[in-house]
Short mmCIF file of C-alpha atoms in Angstrom, two decimals:
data_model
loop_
_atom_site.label_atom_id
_atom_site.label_comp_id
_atom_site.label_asym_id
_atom_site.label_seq_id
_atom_site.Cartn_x
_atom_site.Cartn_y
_atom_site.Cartn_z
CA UNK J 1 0.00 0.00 0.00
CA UNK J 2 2.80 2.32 0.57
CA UNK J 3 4.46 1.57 -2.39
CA UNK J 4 1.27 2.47 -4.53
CA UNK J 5 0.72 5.88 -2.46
CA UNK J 6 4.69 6.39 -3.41
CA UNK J 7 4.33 5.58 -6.89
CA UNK J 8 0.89 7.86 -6.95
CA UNK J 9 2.78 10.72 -4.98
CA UNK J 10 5.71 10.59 -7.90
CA UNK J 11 3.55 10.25 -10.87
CA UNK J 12 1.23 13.33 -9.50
CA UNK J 13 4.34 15.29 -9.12
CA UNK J 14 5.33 14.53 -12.75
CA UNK J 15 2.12 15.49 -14.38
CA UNK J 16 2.15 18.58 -12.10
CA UNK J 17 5.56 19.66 -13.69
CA UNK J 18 4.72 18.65 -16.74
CA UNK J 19 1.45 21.15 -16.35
CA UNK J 20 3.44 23.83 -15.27
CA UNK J 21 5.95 23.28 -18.38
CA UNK J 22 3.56 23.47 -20.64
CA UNK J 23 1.49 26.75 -19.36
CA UNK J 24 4.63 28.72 -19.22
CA UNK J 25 5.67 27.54 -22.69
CA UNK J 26 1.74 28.73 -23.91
CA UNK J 27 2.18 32.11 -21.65
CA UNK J 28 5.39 32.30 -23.49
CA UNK J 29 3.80 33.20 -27.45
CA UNK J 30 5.79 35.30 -29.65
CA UNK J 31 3.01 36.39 -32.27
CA UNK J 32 3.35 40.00 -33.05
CA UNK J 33 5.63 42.74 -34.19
CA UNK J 34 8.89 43.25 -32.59
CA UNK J 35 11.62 45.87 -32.34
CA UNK J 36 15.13 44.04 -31.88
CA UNK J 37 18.05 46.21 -31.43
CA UNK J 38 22.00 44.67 -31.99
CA UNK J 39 25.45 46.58 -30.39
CA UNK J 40 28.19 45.13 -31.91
CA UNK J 41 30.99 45.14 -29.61
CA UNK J 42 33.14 42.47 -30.77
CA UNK J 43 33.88 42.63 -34.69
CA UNK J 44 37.42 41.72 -37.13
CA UNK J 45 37.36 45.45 -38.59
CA UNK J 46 37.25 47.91 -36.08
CA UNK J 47 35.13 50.29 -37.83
CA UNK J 48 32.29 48.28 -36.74
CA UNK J 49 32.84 48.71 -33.17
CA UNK J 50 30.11 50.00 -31.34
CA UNK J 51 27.49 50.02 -34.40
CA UNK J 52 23.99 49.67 -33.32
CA UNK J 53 21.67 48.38 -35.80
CA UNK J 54 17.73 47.90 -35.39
CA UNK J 55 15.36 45.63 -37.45
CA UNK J 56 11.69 45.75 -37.51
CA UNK J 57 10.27 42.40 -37.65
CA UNK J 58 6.82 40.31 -37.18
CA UNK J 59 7.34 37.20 -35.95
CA UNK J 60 4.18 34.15 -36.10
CA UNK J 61 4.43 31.57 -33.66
CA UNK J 62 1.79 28.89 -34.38
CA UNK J 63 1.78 26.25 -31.41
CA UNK J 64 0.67 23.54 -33.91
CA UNK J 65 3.88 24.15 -35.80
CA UNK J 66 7.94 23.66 -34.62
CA UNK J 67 9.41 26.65 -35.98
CA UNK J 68 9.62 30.46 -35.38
CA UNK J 69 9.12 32.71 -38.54
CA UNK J 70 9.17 36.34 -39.09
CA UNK J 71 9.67 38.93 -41.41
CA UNK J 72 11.29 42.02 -41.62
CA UNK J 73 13.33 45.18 -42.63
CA UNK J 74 16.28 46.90 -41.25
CA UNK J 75 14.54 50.44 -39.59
CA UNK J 76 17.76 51.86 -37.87
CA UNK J 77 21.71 52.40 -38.24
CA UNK J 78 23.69 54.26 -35.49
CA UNK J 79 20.16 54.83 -33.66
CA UNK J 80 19.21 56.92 -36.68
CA UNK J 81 15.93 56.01 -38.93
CA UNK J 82 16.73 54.38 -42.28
CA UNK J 83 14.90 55.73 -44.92
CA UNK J 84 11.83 53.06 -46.62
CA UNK J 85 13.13 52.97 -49.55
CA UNK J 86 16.72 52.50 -48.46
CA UNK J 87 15.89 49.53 -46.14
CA UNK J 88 16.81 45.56 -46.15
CA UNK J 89 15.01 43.19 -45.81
CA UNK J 90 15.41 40.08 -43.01
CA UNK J 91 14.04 36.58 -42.99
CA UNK J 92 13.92 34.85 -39.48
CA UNK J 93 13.30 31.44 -38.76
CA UNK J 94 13.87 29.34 -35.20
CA UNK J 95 12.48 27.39 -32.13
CA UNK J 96 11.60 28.40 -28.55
CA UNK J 97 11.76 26.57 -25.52
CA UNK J 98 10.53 27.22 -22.18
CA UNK J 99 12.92 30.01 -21.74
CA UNK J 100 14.47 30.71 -24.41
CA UNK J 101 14.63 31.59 -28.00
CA UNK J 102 16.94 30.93 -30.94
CA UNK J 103 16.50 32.79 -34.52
CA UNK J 104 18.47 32.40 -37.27
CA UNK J 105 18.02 35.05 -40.07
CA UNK J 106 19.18 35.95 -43.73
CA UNK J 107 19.84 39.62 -43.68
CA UNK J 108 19.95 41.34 -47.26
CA UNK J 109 22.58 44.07 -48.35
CA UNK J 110 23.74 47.11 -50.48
CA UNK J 111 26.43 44.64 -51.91
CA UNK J 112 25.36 41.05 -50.47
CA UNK J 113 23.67 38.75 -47.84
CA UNK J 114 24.50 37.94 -44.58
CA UNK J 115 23.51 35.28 -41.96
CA UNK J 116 22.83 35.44 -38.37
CA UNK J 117 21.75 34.32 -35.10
CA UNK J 118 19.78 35.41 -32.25
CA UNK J 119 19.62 33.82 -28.66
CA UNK J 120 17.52 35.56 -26.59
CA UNK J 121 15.29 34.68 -23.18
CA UNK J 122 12.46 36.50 -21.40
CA UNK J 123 13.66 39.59 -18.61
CA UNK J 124 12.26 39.53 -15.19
CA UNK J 125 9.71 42.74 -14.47
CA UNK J 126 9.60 43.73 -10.73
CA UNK J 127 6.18 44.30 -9.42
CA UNK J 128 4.46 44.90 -6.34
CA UNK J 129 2.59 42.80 -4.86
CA UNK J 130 -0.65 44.83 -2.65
CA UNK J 131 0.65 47.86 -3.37
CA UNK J 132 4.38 47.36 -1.67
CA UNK J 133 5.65 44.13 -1.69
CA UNK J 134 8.38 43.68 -4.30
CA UNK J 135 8.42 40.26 -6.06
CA UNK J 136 9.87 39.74 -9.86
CA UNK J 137 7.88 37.74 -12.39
CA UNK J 138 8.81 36.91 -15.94
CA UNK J 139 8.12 39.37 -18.86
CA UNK J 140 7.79 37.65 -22.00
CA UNK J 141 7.56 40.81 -23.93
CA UNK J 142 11.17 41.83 -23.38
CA UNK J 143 13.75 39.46 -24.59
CA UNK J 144 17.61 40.05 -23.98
CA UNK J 145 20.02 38.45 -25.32
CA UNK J 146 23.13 38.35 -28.06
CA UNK J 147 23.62 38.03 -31.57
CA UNK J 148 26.36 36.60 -33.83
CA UNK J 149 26.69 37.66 -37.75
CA UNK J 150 28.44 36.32 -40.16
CA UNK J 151 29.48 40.04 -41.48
CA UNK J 152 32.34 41.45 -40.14
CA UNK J 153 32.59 38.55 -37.66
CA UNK J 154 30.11 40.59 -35.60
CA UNK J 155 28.86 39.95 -31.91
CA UNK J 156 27.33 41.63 -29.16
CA UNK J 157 23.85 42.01 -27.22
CA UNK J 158 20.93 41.83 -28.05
CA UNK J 159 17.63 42.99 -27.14
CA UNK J 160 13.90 42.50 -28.35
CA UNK J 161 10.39 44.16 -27.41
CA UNK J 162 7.33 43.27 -28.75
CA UNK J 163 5.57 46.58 -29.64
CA UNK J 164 1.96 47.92 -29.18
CA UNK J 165 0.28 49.30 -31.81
CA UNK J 166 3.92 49.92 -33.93
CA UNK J 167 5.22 51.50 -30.52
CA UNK J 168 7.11 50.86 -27.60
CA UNK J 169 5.72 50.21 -24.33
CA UNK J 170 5.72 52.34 -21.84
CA UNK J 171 8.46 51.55 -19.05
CA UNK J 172 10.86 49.98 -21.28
CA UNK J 173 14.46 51.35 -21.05
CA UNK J 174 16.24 52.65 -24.11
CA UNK J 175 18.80 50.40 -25.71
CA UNK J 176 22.54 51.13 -25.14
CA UNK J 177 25.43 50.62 -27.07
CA UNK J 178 28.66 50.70 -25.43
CA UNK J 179 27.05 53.35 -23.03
CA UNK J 180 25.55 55.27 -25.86
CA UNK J 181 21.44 55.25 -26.49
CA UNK J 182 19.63 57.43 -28.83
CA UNK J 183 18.75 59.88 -26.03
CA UNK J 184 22.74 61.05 -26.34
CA UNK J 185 22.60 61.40 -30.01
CA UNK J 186 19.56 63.88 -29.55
CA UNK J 187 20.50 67.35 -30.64
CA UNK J 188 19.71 69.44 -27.62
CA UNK J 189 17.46 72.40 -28.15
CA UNK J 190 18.90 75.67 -28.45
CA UNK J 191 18.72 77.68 -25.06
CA UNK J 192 17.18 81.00 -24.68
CA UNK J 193 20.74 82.62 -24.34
CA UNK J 194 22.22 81.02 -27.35
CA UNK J 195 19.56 83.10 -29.67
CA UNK J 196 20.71 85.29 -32.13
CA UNK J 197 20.91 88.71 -30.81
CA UNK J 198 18.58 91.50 -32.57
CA UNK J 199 20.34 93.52 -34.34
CA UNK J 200 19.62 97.48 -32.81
CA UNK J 201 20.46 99.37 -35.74
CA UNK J 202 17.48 97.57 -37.13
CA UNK J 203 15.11 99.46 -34.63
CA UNK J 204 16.15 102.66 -36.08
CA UNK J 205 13.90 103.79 -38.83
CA UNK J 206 16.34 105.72 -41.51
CA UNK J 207 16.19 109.09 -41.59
CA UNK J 208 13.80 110.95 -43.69
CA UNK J 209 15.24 113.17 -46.56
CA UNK J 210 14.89 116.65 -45.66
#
């Protein structure tokens, strides 16, 4: 009899884990459009270093099939906005797991293609819990990670967001590249004090002819 109660007790706990697997791997759906953001900080030609490129991707992930697809076009260079008509266009395909993600993508050029690979896995969102007890639980919608191309030998992080309505969610932290986001690269707004001073002589009306 206690042998059967063990052998119930074990096989409960399996089918319990098993449960839990499988609700975190349905919470865990990647359908949707994405914004993933590269910093290349390892790279054979040096002019490379530090280059942050940007890709704007939708990515379908039907539980019924294995892989991960997505398409895509290269949005950003340098954290500045490529211009439609002068952007690339990406293919991804891959798998996910529980807690993680691996893409693999053919990324088109000015000159030629390149390959690459993605490895990402979800971030962990602090909440509170009634108001002002902290606890951390697992955002799906932010994926960090790093990538490896085959151009340039590149390599570096890597982080995707699924957007809302074409935009980023509110909260989310701007990329940075070696330090660097596109908050830096802003051009600050001229101050009051840096306006070009009126000219006086232009307040004088010219003298009338007598």
């Amino acid at each position: 009899m206690l042998d059967f109660i063990k052998y119930v007790s074990v096989a409960f706990t399996a089918i319990s884990l098993a449960f839990t697997g499988w609700l975190q791997y349905e919470k865990f759906r990647l359908d949707g459009e994405w914004h993933i953001d590269t910093c290349t900080e390892e790279t054979d030609f040096r002019s490379y270093e530090g280059l942050h490129l940007a890709w704007r991707v939708f990515l379908s992930d039907d539980p019924l099939s294995a892989p991960v697809v997505g398409d895509g076009e290269k949005v950003e260079e340098a954290f500045a906005a490529i211009a439609p008509a002068a952007r690339y266009p990406v293919r991804l395909v891959g798998t996910k797991e529980i807690s993680s993600v691996s893409l693999t993508g053919r990324f088109e050029g000015a000159k030629r293609a390149s390959t690459g690979r993605f490895e990402f896995h979800p971030t962990l969102s602090r909440r509170l819990l009634s108001g002002y007890i902290p606890f951390y639980q697992r955002n799906v919608d932010v994926l960090e990670g790093s990538f490896a191309f085959t151009a340039g030998n590149a390599r570096g992080p890597a982080r995707a967001v699924r957007l809302s309505e074409g935009k980023m969610p509110d909260g989310v932290a701007p990329f940075a590249c070696m330090g660097v986001t596109a908050e830096d690269l802003k051009a600050p707004a001229p101050a009051e004090d840096d306006a070009p001073a009126e000219d006086p002589a232009a307040e004088i009306p010219p003298a009338q002819p007598d």
